[in-house]
XYZ file of C-alpha atoms in Angstrom:
787
model
C 24.486 37.013 72.569
C 24.814 33.883 75.336
C 22.413 34.647 78.286
C 21.985 31.166 79.447
C 25.588 31.938 80.073
C 24.370 34.861 82.266
C 21.178 33.168 83.919
C 22.380 30.650 85.991
C 25.288 32.737 86.998
C 22.163 35.150 88.338
C 20.869 31.984 89.690
C 24.154 30.725 91.345
C 24.534 34.029 93.384
C 21.556 34.323 94.243
C 19.658 31.111 95.431
C 22.243 29.800 98.224
C 21.380 33.196 99.832
C 18.002 31.937 100.245
C 18.736 28.099 100.888
C 19.900 29.238 103.725
C 16.830 30.582 104.560
C 13.333 29.491 106.468
C 9.789 29.503 105.762
C 7.879 31.553 102.614
C 6.843 34.411 103.719
C 8.442 37.840 105.686
C 6.929 41.456 105.648
C 9.040 42.742 108.506
C 6.561 45.415 110.261
C 6.504 49.419 109.374
C 2.932 51.344 107.641
C 0.422 49.201 105.892
C 1.417 50.523 102.382
C 4.512 49.356 102.488
C 4.118 45.731 103.321
C 0.528 45.194 101.241
C 3.233 46.270 97.795
C 6.053 44.240 99.355
C 3.416 40.838 99.564
C 1.807 41.488 96.826
C 5.604 41.579 95.394
C 6.534 38.458 97.200
C 3.890 36.259 96.595
C 2.321 37.930 93.393
C -1.655 38.859 94.201
C -3.735 42.063 93.827
C -4.556 43.835 97.252
C -8.144 46.883 96.735
C -9.760 48.393 97.715
C -10.186 52.021 98.751
C -9.600 51.938 102.032
C -6.797 54.930 103.697
C -3.271 53.119 104.714
C -1.987 57.183 105.686
C -1.564 56.320 109.105
C -2.136 52.221 109.682
C 1.254 50.371 110.830
C 1.029 46.677 109.875
C 3.027 44.251 112.965
C 4.267 42.715 109.446
C 4.492 38.564 108.839
C 6.878 36.194 108.425
C 7.397 31.774 108.097
C 5.627 29.588 105.303
C 1.923 31.873 105.336
C -0.044 31.171 102.601
C -0.863 34.258 101.082
C -3.928 34.991 102.766
C -3.145 34.078 106.322
C -0.395 36.321 105.911
C -2.423 39.124 104.994
C -4.061 38.730 107.611
C -1.331 38.837 109.894
C -0.137 42.559 107.978
C -4.080 43.573 109.067
C -4.368 42.643 112.278
C -4.529 45.857 114.822
C -5.501 47.986 111.243
C -8.813 47.885 111.352
C -8.845 46.184 108.420
C -10.108 42.678 106.905
C -10.259 41.502 103.042
C -12.956 39.290 100.967
C -11.214 37.893 98.019
C -13.017 39.135 94.863
C -11.470 36.798 92.638
C -7.883 34.316 92.160
C -4.686 35.993 93.846
C -6.871 39.156 94.157
C -8.300 40.673 97.085
C -10.179 44.047 98.381
C -9.174 45.560 101.569
C -12.332 46.193 103.663
C -13.250 47.646 107.131
C -13.772 45.835 110.062
C -16.980 46.912 112.037
C -17.204 49.678 114.951
C -18.366 47.669 118.818
C -21.665 49.693 118.102
C -22.761 50.207 114.518
C -26.019 51.802 113.408
C -28.896 49.559 112.257
C -29.404 48.265 108.739
C -31.312 50.931 107.378
C -30.303 53.894 109.081
C -26.522 52.974 106.596
C -25.312 54.985 103.662
C -24.836 51.994 101.098
C -21.694 52.232 99.853
C -19.480 50.195 97.693
C -15.861 50.584 98.174
C -14.035 51.845 94.649
C -11.700 49.503 94.105
C -7.831 50.606 94.345
C -4.869 47.947 93.038
C -1.111 47.831 93.443
C 0.449 48.904 90.230
C 4.054 46.638 88.754
C 4.862 48.348 86.016
C 7.094 50.905 87.201
C 8.643 47.334 88.134
C 7.981 48.223 91.860
C 4.823 47.263 93.602
C 3.157 51.063 93.853
C 0.178 52.580 93.959
C -0.911 53.647 91.627
C -1.895 57.346 92.156
C 0.742 58.069 94.743
C 2.353 57.776 90.589
C 4.399 60.582 88.654
C 3.434 59.083 85.115
C 0.237 58.289 83.805
C -1.698 54.598 84.401
C -4.694 52.257 83.392
C -5.633 49.016 84.520
C -8.473 46.624 84.612
C -7.814 43.764 87.848
C -9.634 39.953 87.455
C -12.551 41.892 88.717
C -13.097 43.588 85.964
C -11.736 41.420 83.243
C -14.913 38.684 85.063
C -16.512 41.149 84.148
C -15.937 41.542 80.674
C -17.640 38.030 79.759
C -14.768 37.687 77.341
C -11.578 36.537 77.219
C -11.318 38.270 73.895
C -8.387 40.568 74.895
C -10.119 43.262 71.531
C -13.276 44.234 74.169
C -10.441 44.641 77.033
C -8.404 46.928 75.336
C -11.004 50.355 74.724
C -11.237 50.465 78.859
C -7.870 50.588 79.109
C -8.628 54.598 78.482
C -6.127 55.478 74.850
C -5.385 52.572 73.787
C -6.244 51.465 70.307
C -5.884 49.209 67.567
C -6.005 48.642 63.683
C -8.430 45.689 63.240
C -7.184 43.317 59.919
C -7.450 40.427 61.952
C -6.586 38.313 65.657
C -2.497 38.347 65.421
C -1.869 41.087 62.319
C -2.941 44.071 64.691
C -1.329 47.227 65.214
C -0.919 48.933 69.180
C -0.778 52.461 70.183
C -1.669 55.463 72.848
C -2.759 58.460 72.821
C -2.586 57.711 68.912
C 1.337 57.354 68.741
C 1.189 55.496 65.133
C 4.082 55.490 62.474
C 1.003 53.657 59.737
C -1.205 50.044 60.122
C 1.388 48.413 57.730
C 4.418 46.272 59.558
C 8.013 46.197 58.207
C 11.115 46.587 60.335
C 10.500 49.874 62.586
C 10.008 48.268 66.544
C 6.301 48.775 67.313
C 5.411 51.627 69.178
C 3.920 49.804 72.485
C 6.082 46.975 74.527
C 3.735 44.816 75.111
C 4.701 42.563 78.005
C 3.005 38.906 79.993
C 4.189 39.334 83.212
C 8.159 40.173 83.589
C 8.595 39.006 79.874
C 9.183 41.375 76.733
C 7.023 39.794 73.350
C 7.300 42.625 70.214
C 9.442 44.077 68.452
C 8.753 44.710 65.034
C 6.115 41.802 64.550
C 2.418 43.010 64.924
C 0.147 41.924 68.573
C 0.139 38.155 68.859
C -3.743 38.704 70.428
C -2.773 36.492 73.983
C -6.252 35.209 75.016
C -7.242 37.368 78.583
C -7.957 33.945 80.468
C -6.641 33.722 83.908
C -5.741 37.237 84.314
C -4.443 39.060 87.494
C -4.445 42.353 86.094
C -3.524 44.457 82.546
C -1.829 47.699 83.660
C -0.977 50.548 81.008
C 1.560 53.665 81.440
C 1.262 55.611 78.898
C 3.608 57.899 77.369
C 7.560 56.615 76.280
C 8.556 54.723 78.518
C 12.022 54.786 77.320
C 14.385 54.604 80.990
C 13.190 51.226 82.888
C 11.980 49.621 79.105
C 14.460 51.272 76.728
C 13.664 50.553 72.647
C 10.134 50.380 71.358
C 8.018 51.635 74.306
C 8.188 55.404 72.453
C 4.343 55.094 72.445
C 4.372 52.937 75.968
C 3.826 49.523 77.676
C 1.305 47.063 77.942
C 1.052 44.879 80.747
C -0.269 41.460 80.835
C 0.512 40.015 84.701
C -1.020 36.279 84.547
C -2.569 34.710 87.832
C -0.302 33.365 89.714
C -0.136 29.841 91.480
C -2.017 30.028 95.124
C -0.022 28.020 97.151
C -2.683 26.899 100.154
C -5.553 26.095 98.301
C -6.920 23.442 95.372
C -8.961 25.335 92.877
C -10.853 24.800 89.141
C -13.157 26.749 87.151
C -14.119 26.381 83.774
C -16.782 28.173 81.466
C -18.413 27.879 78.324
C -19.959 30.176 75.417
C -21.238 30.281 71.533
C -21.932 33.023 70.054
C -24.596 34.308 67.090
C -23.505 37.243 64.259
C -26.006 38.886 62.836
C -25.742 37.131 58.722
C -22.274 35.211 60.160
C -21.016 31.658 60.977
C -21.593 30.826 65.374
C -19.184 30.466 67.117
C -17.800 29.194 70.639
C -15.536 28.169 72.890
C -13.710 26.313 76.419
C -11.820 27.844 78.703
C -10.577 25.349 82.176
C -8.084 26.462 84.402
C -6.469 23.971 87.557
C -4.629 25.787 90.576
C -3.203 22.522 92.386
C -0.649 23.318 94.872
C 2.011 20.320 95.281
C 3.821 20.743 99.140
C 1.140 23.354 100.776
C 2.320 26.034 101.394
C 6.281 25.673 99.078
C 4.959 24.233 95.829
C 1.862 24.540 93.504
C 1.542 24.913 89.461
C -1.226 26.812 88.173
C -2.931 25.611 84.276
C -4.767 27.479 82.137
C -6.095 26.239 79.198
C -8.448 27.287 75.744
C -9.919 26.485 72.775
C -12.648 28.904 70.171
C -13.572 29.163 67.933
C -14.796 32.770 65.552
C -17.379 32.153 62.848
C -16.567 33.870 60.130
C -18.697 36.777 58.841
C -17.544 37.846 55.218
C -19.071 36.234 52.554
C -17.259 35.959 48.040
C -18.889 34.594 45.118
C -19.067 30.986 46.104
C -17.812 31.446 50.019
C -19.278 32.471 53.251
C -18.432 32.983 56.126
C -14.731 33.046 55.201
C -12.381 34.789 57.727
C -13.126 32.839 60.414
C -10.437 31.816 63.039
C -9.675 29.207 65.462
C -7.361 29.783 68.784
C -6.014 27.614 71.018
C -3.562 28.537 73.933
C -2.490 27.547 77.021
C -0.359 28.264 79.570
C 1.055 26.599 82.651
C 3.123 28.338 85.536
C 4.789 26.290 89.036
C 5.691 28.482 91.622
C 8.420 27.138 94.375
C 9.351 28.523 97.387
C 12.524 27.639 98.301
C 13.137 29.881 101.643
C 11.770 32.819 103.478
C 11.389 35.058 101.217
C 12.370 34.310 97.548
C 10.634 32.986 94.924
C 10.554 30.345 91.949
C 8.734 30.370 88.633
C 8.874 28.269 85.847
C 6.137 29.046 83.235
C 5.368 28.944 79.615
C 2.685 29.822 77.026
C 1.311 28.916 74.110
C -1.536 29.850 71.750
C -1.779 29.172 68.013
C -4.427 31.246 66.241
C -5.614 30.741 62.536
C -7.728 32.868 59.836
C -8.924 30.638 56.766
C -9.084 34.443 55.143
C -9.061 38.171 55.762
C -11.003 40.275 57.711
C -12.348 43.203 54.585
C -13.934 44.413 51.868
C -14.328 46.464 49.015
C -15.773 49.385 49.125
C -15.414 52.282 51.463
C -18.837 51.010 53.800
C -21.103 47.865 54.093
C -21.144 44.808 54.628
C -19.330 41.517 54.211
C -18.807 40.725 50.641
C -16.149 41.583 48.455
C -15.096 40.704 45.227
C -14.325 36.872 44.341
C -11.103 36.221 44.900
C -7.982 34.230 45.415
C -8.057 33.189 49.165
C -6.329 35.072 52.102
C -5.141 32.887 55.362
C -2.937 33.560 57.824
C -2.158 31.694 61.427
C 0.157 33.429 64.122
C 2.372 30.570 66.204
C 3.490 32.593 69.806
C 5.084 30.371 71.925
C 7.202 31.569 75.477
C 8.998 30.179 78.447
C 10.371 31.894 81.236
C 11.762 31.650 84.237
C 11.268 34.307 87.114
C 13.236 34.457 90.632
C 13.101 37.126 93.068
C 14.003 37.228 97.387
C 15.466 39.062 99.564
C 18.767 41.272 100.045
C 20.061 42.399 103.342
C 19.972 45.943 101.477
C 17.130 45.402 98.667
C 14.443 43.300 95.825
C 15.718 41.332 94.653
C 14.172 39.961 90.471
C 15.671 38.339 87.775
C 14.224 36.974 84.782
C 15.217 35.180 81.786
C 12.161 34.695 78.643
C 12.391 33.156 75.292
C 9.513 34.340 72.895
C 8.725 32.084 69.892
C 6.647 34.275 67.313
C 5.738 32.611 63.969
C 3.883 34.278 60.970
C 2.417 33.526 58.179
C 0.242 35.548 55.611
C -1.074 35.429 51.741
C -2.290 37.855 49.729
C -3.620 37.901 45.801
C -1.126 39.413 43.922
C -2.059 38.627 41.508
C -2.283 42.620 39.564
C 1.688 43.002 41.318
C 2.726 40.301 38.608
C 3.990 42.482 36.711
C 5.863 44.616 38.871
C 7.241 41.712 40.654
C 8.118 38.710 38.253
C 8.404 40.988 34.631
C 5.528 39.105 33.447
C 1.496 39.723 32.340
C -0.804 39.914 34.854
C -2.198 35.745 36.269
C -3.685 34.103 39.327
C -0.620 33.791 42.292
C -0.190 34.459 45.989
C 2.627 36.461 47.961
C 3.220 34.625 51.051
C 5.116 36.509 54.109
C 6.203 34.347 56.207
C 8.252 35.655 59.988
C 9.850 33.040 62.832
C 11.193 35.581 65.374
C 13.020 34.396 68.306
C 13.839 36.791 71.306
C 16.000 36.378 73.961
C 15.976 39.041 76.709
C 16.889 38.783 80.525
C 17.073 40.942 82.978
C 18.377 41.621 86.976
C 16.773 43.965 89.106
C 17.850 45.349 92.359
C 15.262 47.473 94.332
C 15.511 49.174 98.296
C 13.179 47.722 100.659
C 9.219 49.191 100.216
C 9.473 51.771 102.932
C 6.898 54.356 103.021
C 8.806 56.708 105.502
C 12.575 55.974 103.341
C 13.214 59.549 102.469
C 15.213 57.765 99.308
C 13.466 54.812 98.015
C 16.066 54.120 94.355
C 16.446 51.039 91.836
C 18.621 49.834 89.629
C 18.940 47.213 86.840
C 21.219 44.881 83.447
C 19.153 44.284 80.490
C 20.231 41.669 78.175
C 18.916 40.878 74.872
C 19.215 39.336 71.222
C 16.256 39.610 68.124
C 16.617 37.292 65.289
C 14.165 37.467 62.558
C 13.956 35.007 59.408
C 11.738 36.505 57.054
C 10.695 35.759 53.684
C 9.008 36.730 50.953
C 7.282 34.853 47.989
C 5.242 35.682 44.841
C 4.269 32.473 43.505
C 1.183 30.868 40.775
C -1.909 29.459 42.320
C -1.578 27.016 40.652
C 1.148 25.380 41.319
C 2.508 26.072 44.403
C 6.280 26.511 45.128
C 6.766 27.662 42.195
C 9.053 31.211 42.993
C 8.121 33.837 40.081
C 9.742 36.993 42.680
C 11.841 35.789 45.903
C 13.766 37.646 48.754
C 14.870 36.162 51.818
C 16.551 38.026 55.070
C 17.859 37.435 58.392
C 18.339 40.107 61.067
C 19.997 40.155 63.874
C 19.277 42.242 67.332
C 21.412 42.326 70.270
C 21.234 44.653 72.970
C 22.385 45.844 76.633
C 21.671 48.452 79.425
C 22.284 49.204 82.568
C 19.368 51.471 83.359
C 18.275 53.355 87.138
C 15.137 55.153 89.033
C 15.657 57.246 92.144
C 12.384 59.469 94.091
C 14.189 61.652 96.564
C 11.307 63.258 98.719
C 13.220 65.862 99.427
C 10.036 67.770 101.615
C 7.264 66.562 103.752
C 4.402 66.622 100.695
C 7.752 66.727 97.173
C 9.356 64.098 95.551
C 11.577 64.332 92.996
C 12.333 61.423 90.637
C 15.177 60.810 88.306
C 16.254 58.562 85.893
C 18.506 57.027 82.965
C 18.828 54.122 80.331
C 22.853 53.913 79.050
C 22.421 51.724 75.793
C 24.065 49.785 72.726
C 22.129 47.980 70.278
C 24.135 46.681 67.603
C 22.202 44.566 64.083
C 22.637 43.068 61.562
C 21.550 41.462 58.555
C 21.694 38.640 55.551
C 19.414 40.076 52.387
C 19.085 36.818 49.568
C 17.207 37.417 46.100
C 16.676 34.375 45.086
C 13.787 34.800 41.606
C 13.791 35.857 39.165
C 17.152 34.715 37.982
C 18.291 37.422 36.321
C 18.062 39.352 39.964
C 20.176 36.120 41.576
C 21.939 37.637 44.572
C 23.045 38.569 48.221
C 24.376 41.609 50.388
C 24.767 42.106 54.438
C 24.444 45.422 56.344
C 25.182 45.437 59.744
C 24.697 49.306 62.114
C 25.524 50.071 65.907
C 24.064 52.432 68.263
C 25.417 53.571 71.734
C 23.303 55.877 73.509
C 21.354 57.870 76.683
C 18.025 57.884 77.671
C 17.300 60.427 80.714
C 13.600 60.754 82.718
C 12.961 63.787 85.202
C 9.416 64.111 87.143
C 8.352 66.172 90.328
C 5.710 65.731 92.125
C 3.414 67.751 94.883
C 1.004 65.758 97.502
C -0.227 68.340 98.959
C -2.788 66.177 101.409
C -4.317 62.797 101.551
C -6.610 61.628 98.059
C -4.640 64.042 96.234
C -1.192 64.487 93.886
C 0.046 66.342 91.142
C 2.739 65.822 88.874
C 5.185 67.209 86.052
C 7.510 65.386 84.049
C 9.781 64.863 80.654
C 10.446 61.795 79.834
C 11.909 60.621 76.414
C 11.457 57.701 74.550
C 12.998 56.134 71.962
C 13.167 53.543 68.494
C 16.977 52.736 67.430
C 18.135 52.759 63.825
C 18.312 49.864 60.986
C 18.664 49.046 58.292
C 16.350 48.698 55.241
C 17.835 46.427 52.577
C 14.576 46.695 49.701
C 16.788 44.878 47.235
C 19.442 42.150 47.125
C 22.429 43.154 45.267
C 25.700 41.886 44.900
C 27.805 43.670 46.961
C 31.721 44.996 46.500
C 34.302 45.102 49.576
C 32.175 47.444 52.126
C 29.959 48.705 49.085
C 27.394 46.801 51.528
C 24.269 48.592 49.429
C 22.135 48.462 52.614
C 20.030 52.055 53.716
C 20.102 53.225 57.438
C 16.825 54.691 58.772
C 17.362 56.096 61.335
C 17.007 56.596 65.715
C 13.468 58.158 66.089
C 13.385 60.484 69.105
C 10.363 61.451 70.797
C 10.404 63.772 74.195
C 7.582 63.810 76.453
C 6.590 66.657 78.694
C 3.248 66.027 80.796
C 1.303 67.711 83.623
C -1.431 65.518 85.766
C -3.029 65.186 88.850
C -4.845 62.329 90.307
C -7.452 63.792 92.917
C -9.905 61.035 95.900
C -13.376 63.330 96.220
C -16.449 63.167 97.624
C -15.062 60.021 100.615
C -13.608 58.160 97.903
C -16.342 58.121 95.424
C -15.120 59.659 92.996
C -11.936 59.131 91.316
C -10.114 61.675 89.044
C -7.054 61.418 86.978
C -5.580 64.398 84.158
C -3.049 65.415 81.999
C -1.814 67.111 80.229
C 1.475 66.085 77.581
C 2.354 67.407 74.188
C 5.235 64.750 72.323
C 7.526 65.900 70.767
C 8.847 63.149 67.651
C 12.070 62.901 66.422
C 12.880 61.327 63.036
C 10.069 59.784 62.590
C 10.776 55.991 61.169
C 7.471 54.842 59.515
C 6.733 51.942 56.934
C 4.853 52.304 53.788
C 4.549 50.890 50.954
C 5.447 51.079 47.876
C 4.232 51.217 44.395
C 4.898 47.258 43.289
C 2.472 46.687 47.345
C 5.985 46.115 49.310
C 6.686 47.889 52.100
C 10.004 50.258 52.602
C 10.289 51.651 56.006
C 12.084 55.449 56.311
C 11.614 58.090 57.751
C 8.847 60.747 57.495
C 10.132 63.711 59.006
C 9.622 65.149 62.987
C 6.278 64.826 64.192
C 4.169 66.729 67.788
C 1.257 65.835 69.623
C -0.591 67.976 71.619
C -3.449 66.626 73.856
C -5.572 66.381 77.563
C -6.540 63.206 79.024
C -9.179 62.561 81.613
C -9.667 59.100 83.089
C -12.932 59.590 86.291
C -14.238 56.523 87.724
C -17.029 56.883 90.141
C -19.361 54.921 92.560
C -22.305 54.836 94.301
C -23.964 52.411 96.450
C -23.854 49.326 93.402
C -23.669 51.439 90.345
C -20.057 53.059 88.554
C -18.741 54.561 86.075
C -15.788 54.290 84.313
C -14.322 57.017 81.387
C -11.495 57.752 79.565
C -11.274 60.549 77.330
C -8.395 61.993 75.343
C -8.391 65.036 72.865
C -5.507 65.406 70.361
C -3.430 67.479 67.821
C -1.023 65.085 66.080
C 0.642 67.134 62.804
C 4.334 66.101 61.071
C 5.609 69.106 61.410
C 8.674 68.768 58.803
C 9.154 66.641 55.742
C 11.934 64.551 55.738
C 14.240 65.124 52.273
C 13.866 62.100 51.185
C 10.672 61.370 52.576
C 8.659 60.325 49.407
C 4.491 59.901 50.711
C 2.210 62.654 50.359
C 2.020 64.384 53.684
C -1.258 66.701 53.676
C -2.572 63.753 56.849
C -0.600 64.561 59.403
C 0.163 61.384 61.869
C -1.326 58.203 60.992
C -3.622 56.709 62.768
C -3.362 58.932 65.214
C -7.875 60.698 66.358
C -8.414 63.337 67.448
C -11.452 62.960 69.930
C -11.838 59.280 71.881
C -12.303 57.555 73.977
C -14.561 54.463 75.894
C -17.604 54.281 79.474
C -18.510 51.897 80.779
C -21.656 52.035 83.112
C -22.260 48.987 85.394
C -24.696 47.853 88.411
C -23.717 45.271 90.609
C -25.568 43.101 93.633
C -27.608 40.703 95.748
C -30.588 40.160 93.650
C -31.481 37.211 96.226
C -29.667 35.279 99.286
C -27.957 32.530 96.620
C -27.494 35.203 93.682
C -25.519 38.740 92.359
C -26.238 40.032 89.219
C -23.300 42.264 87.224
C -25.406 44.256 84.213
C -23.185 46.449 82.755
C -23.299 48.812 79.503
C -20.105 49.933 77.425
C -18.940 52.890 74.516
C -15.809 53.523 73.060
C -15.620 56.158 70.141
C -13.725 56.368 67.327
C -12.786 59.678 66.243
C -12.403 59.946 62.172
C -8.386 58.615 61.232
C -6.562 57.829 58.722
C -4.003 55.582 57.094
C -1.112 57.189 56.811
C 1.091 60.122 56.777
C -1.409 61.372 54.007
C -5.354 61.786 54.309
C -6.832 60.304 50.798
C -7.442 56.304 52.535
C -9.604 57.383 55.971
C -11.456 55.777 58.321
C -14.229 56.025 61.137
C -15.423 57.323 63.190
C -16.255 54.843 65.398
C -19.031 54.325 67.181
C -19.639 50.767 68.930
C -22.330 49.936 72.166
C -21.981 46.395 74.051
C -23.685 45.850 77.176
C -23.644 42.846 78.878
C -25.332 40.464 82.371
C -23.879 38.317 83.845
C -25.861 36.027 87.054
C -23.456 34.620 89.911
C -24.064 31.598 92.555
C -23.208 30.832 95.836
C -22.713 27.646 94.715
C -20.263 27.944 91.626
C -22.006 28.810 88.943
C -23.030 31.265 86.690
C -24.403 32.609 83.361
C -23.899 35.514 81.278
C -25.662 36.767 78.464
C -23.951 39.690 75.767
C -24.957 41.531 73.073
C -22.107 43.636 71.367
C -22.775 46.156 68.542
C -26.241 46.569 69.768
C -26.858 49.625 67.199
C -25.355 47.645 64.293
C -22.860 49.761 63.259
C -20.962 48.473 60.372
C -18.486 51.967 60.196
C -14.594 51.367 58.801
C -11.585 50.881 61.681
C -8.275 52.248 61.063
C -6.770 49.034 59.029
C -5.984 47.667 55.826
C -6.498 44.166 53.640
C -4.552 44.012 50.542
C -1.655 46.083 49.956
C -0.869 44.676 46.430
C -5.065 46.101 45.149
C -4.484 48.578 48.441
C -4.298 51.418 45.473
C -7.168 50.335 42.699
C -9.691 51.246 44.950
C -11.122 51.647 49.357
C -10.243 48.817 51.283
C -12.923 48.591 54.881
C -12.450 46.286 56.813
C -16.200 46.732 58.779
C -17.113 45.807 63.082
C -18.609 42.907 62.937
C -22.352 42.541 62.828
C -24.603 42.565 65.851
C -23.704 38.960 68.067
C -24.973 37.874 70.891
C -22.725 35.624 72.940
C -24.313 32.975 76.198
C -22.114 31.464 78.551
C -22.087 29.015 81.770
C -19.333 29.441 84.302
C -18.199 26.711 87.086
C -15.923 27.365 89.896
C -15.441 25.350 93.317
């Protein structure tokens, strides 16, 4: 599928009218909430605060303005002002009335941060959406004191991960996981870097959260807007956009010490540089990090050291009024010397002598995005390319008899995959008008993934001498039309409906290259056309309260599972098909703002019905096979309170699940007494923080974070269990008015060694228990500077 010509056509159709206009920002007069959402969409800034917007009218703003200038104009006469709380992040605040009480007589209230999220493909207050939403703002991420995504994911609520190591994990939302192994199935969580999809069937690339405006999560299937691979939900990382009016820079140096482990550390730097004021600018972020190892083996210490380096560059051009063009790219390299696991059920951190098992994960992304206003709608067009290369090595000495028919001997199993993913999406959305009775969006999606994979068993002493080898080439093409509309049919009632019509075509070629007796080549193909719907109704009985009911569907197209290449004959492709799986989610939820905005409460009851569950399972020889396990369900309750009391803040999420396998597929050979893999009955997180001024020149933040994951099991069998996992982290950060900051953190304060949900080596998993322990107590110190 040729996507570049499609992108070029979209640009040719949309840029000429843009070039005929002048200025940089165009937000018409109207309700303040819609005006702020339009400004966020046009400039990429994040606007938060707990101030009520209903009933406030904005005079609008247009012209070659900086985001701050435009925001000042939008707020004129509304009684609100703003202050900058981070790169591209602003918080609304009430302006002081003409007569105010003395400071001693005024109550101290810290406004609760709000946010405009765009994961639903339009700017919206999450309190108004009929879907369960979680987020972390730029200020939240800054308070964490680290750019490690493992520190942020638990605080998003409902987002879980395996813990085999950076670049090797699988994500899950609300416990909807098919297994811990990576094979031909698409991920259950759609991972997006801004508007670019970055995963298919590969593990989470573990993108460093440096210079990020916000992280958003949509819980539950999102098939209508995002298509296949979003059966559990969406995780979206939104980088900070270039500021076209003001130069800024920041840097951070940090180090760590781990009990019984090697030290680590890293450096980060961000530069924002306007090139043509209010017209053209760039933003550059770079980082390098080393995480010291903690696992020892005979003759080697701290073997699981990980080195990571990466960066991002974004260029933004305002060619004409109300139009924005962005070019950007991201790269990241992860090199891990050895796997992070031990043999045995508990303990940290030694394992028996064996061959080293290194892992490399190289990620590259590039995109072009055009947004602007047409006479009847807002246009958004993104074309993106992702290159993801993964190399994993395992000690497979015990697998030589099963795979090569030879006596056991020192041997390495090398699994390599190179994926290339092209995606293009052009969509139109109605104007952001809160008074409009009907709001809509519609779009076209095109994608193509090619994956070249190679699995080789070689003698450890003579690498390159193949005892066993299988190569495979996959191509998956998808085209889809999607749309969604919301109709306010009564003053306090809104109906939302949507659908996605898609076509998927897959091709696969497989080769058996060693041993000589099995040399063969085969191929197969599959295609599918289907439709996925969505329906939701929302009731807003009063300001600060909404209740919703929704039913949505997610899916993952079926595919081809050629386990062993065999000689083809005519139309006999010897290709095993695994079926499409579908997940229907039924949900009732509420979003409340209570106690003068100091307390926000989101709650939901959901029931998921999962048909023809796709799963990657281990065969007896240690290789993965993709199959359908049967049908399952998960009924759960989700509660997420956020409380602000003066300088104190509490954010928490609790999820109760009741996962089960309700029907076992006749061809599924695995044991099934454990229900759904990776789904804990109870999980949750809580973060308690205090922040305030300790002098005229210094500001202090202190926080304590707690996460809990109940007992889970590795597969549909309960033979291999993990957890429960309890972790407590603490952090402090001191900011001075001259731009300097000092941070101190302690991870795993209780020094627990619980087994997290993962495994180590698939070829020795059946020989005895394997444990992926928590990293021992770790102290982190950082020094930062910004201008």
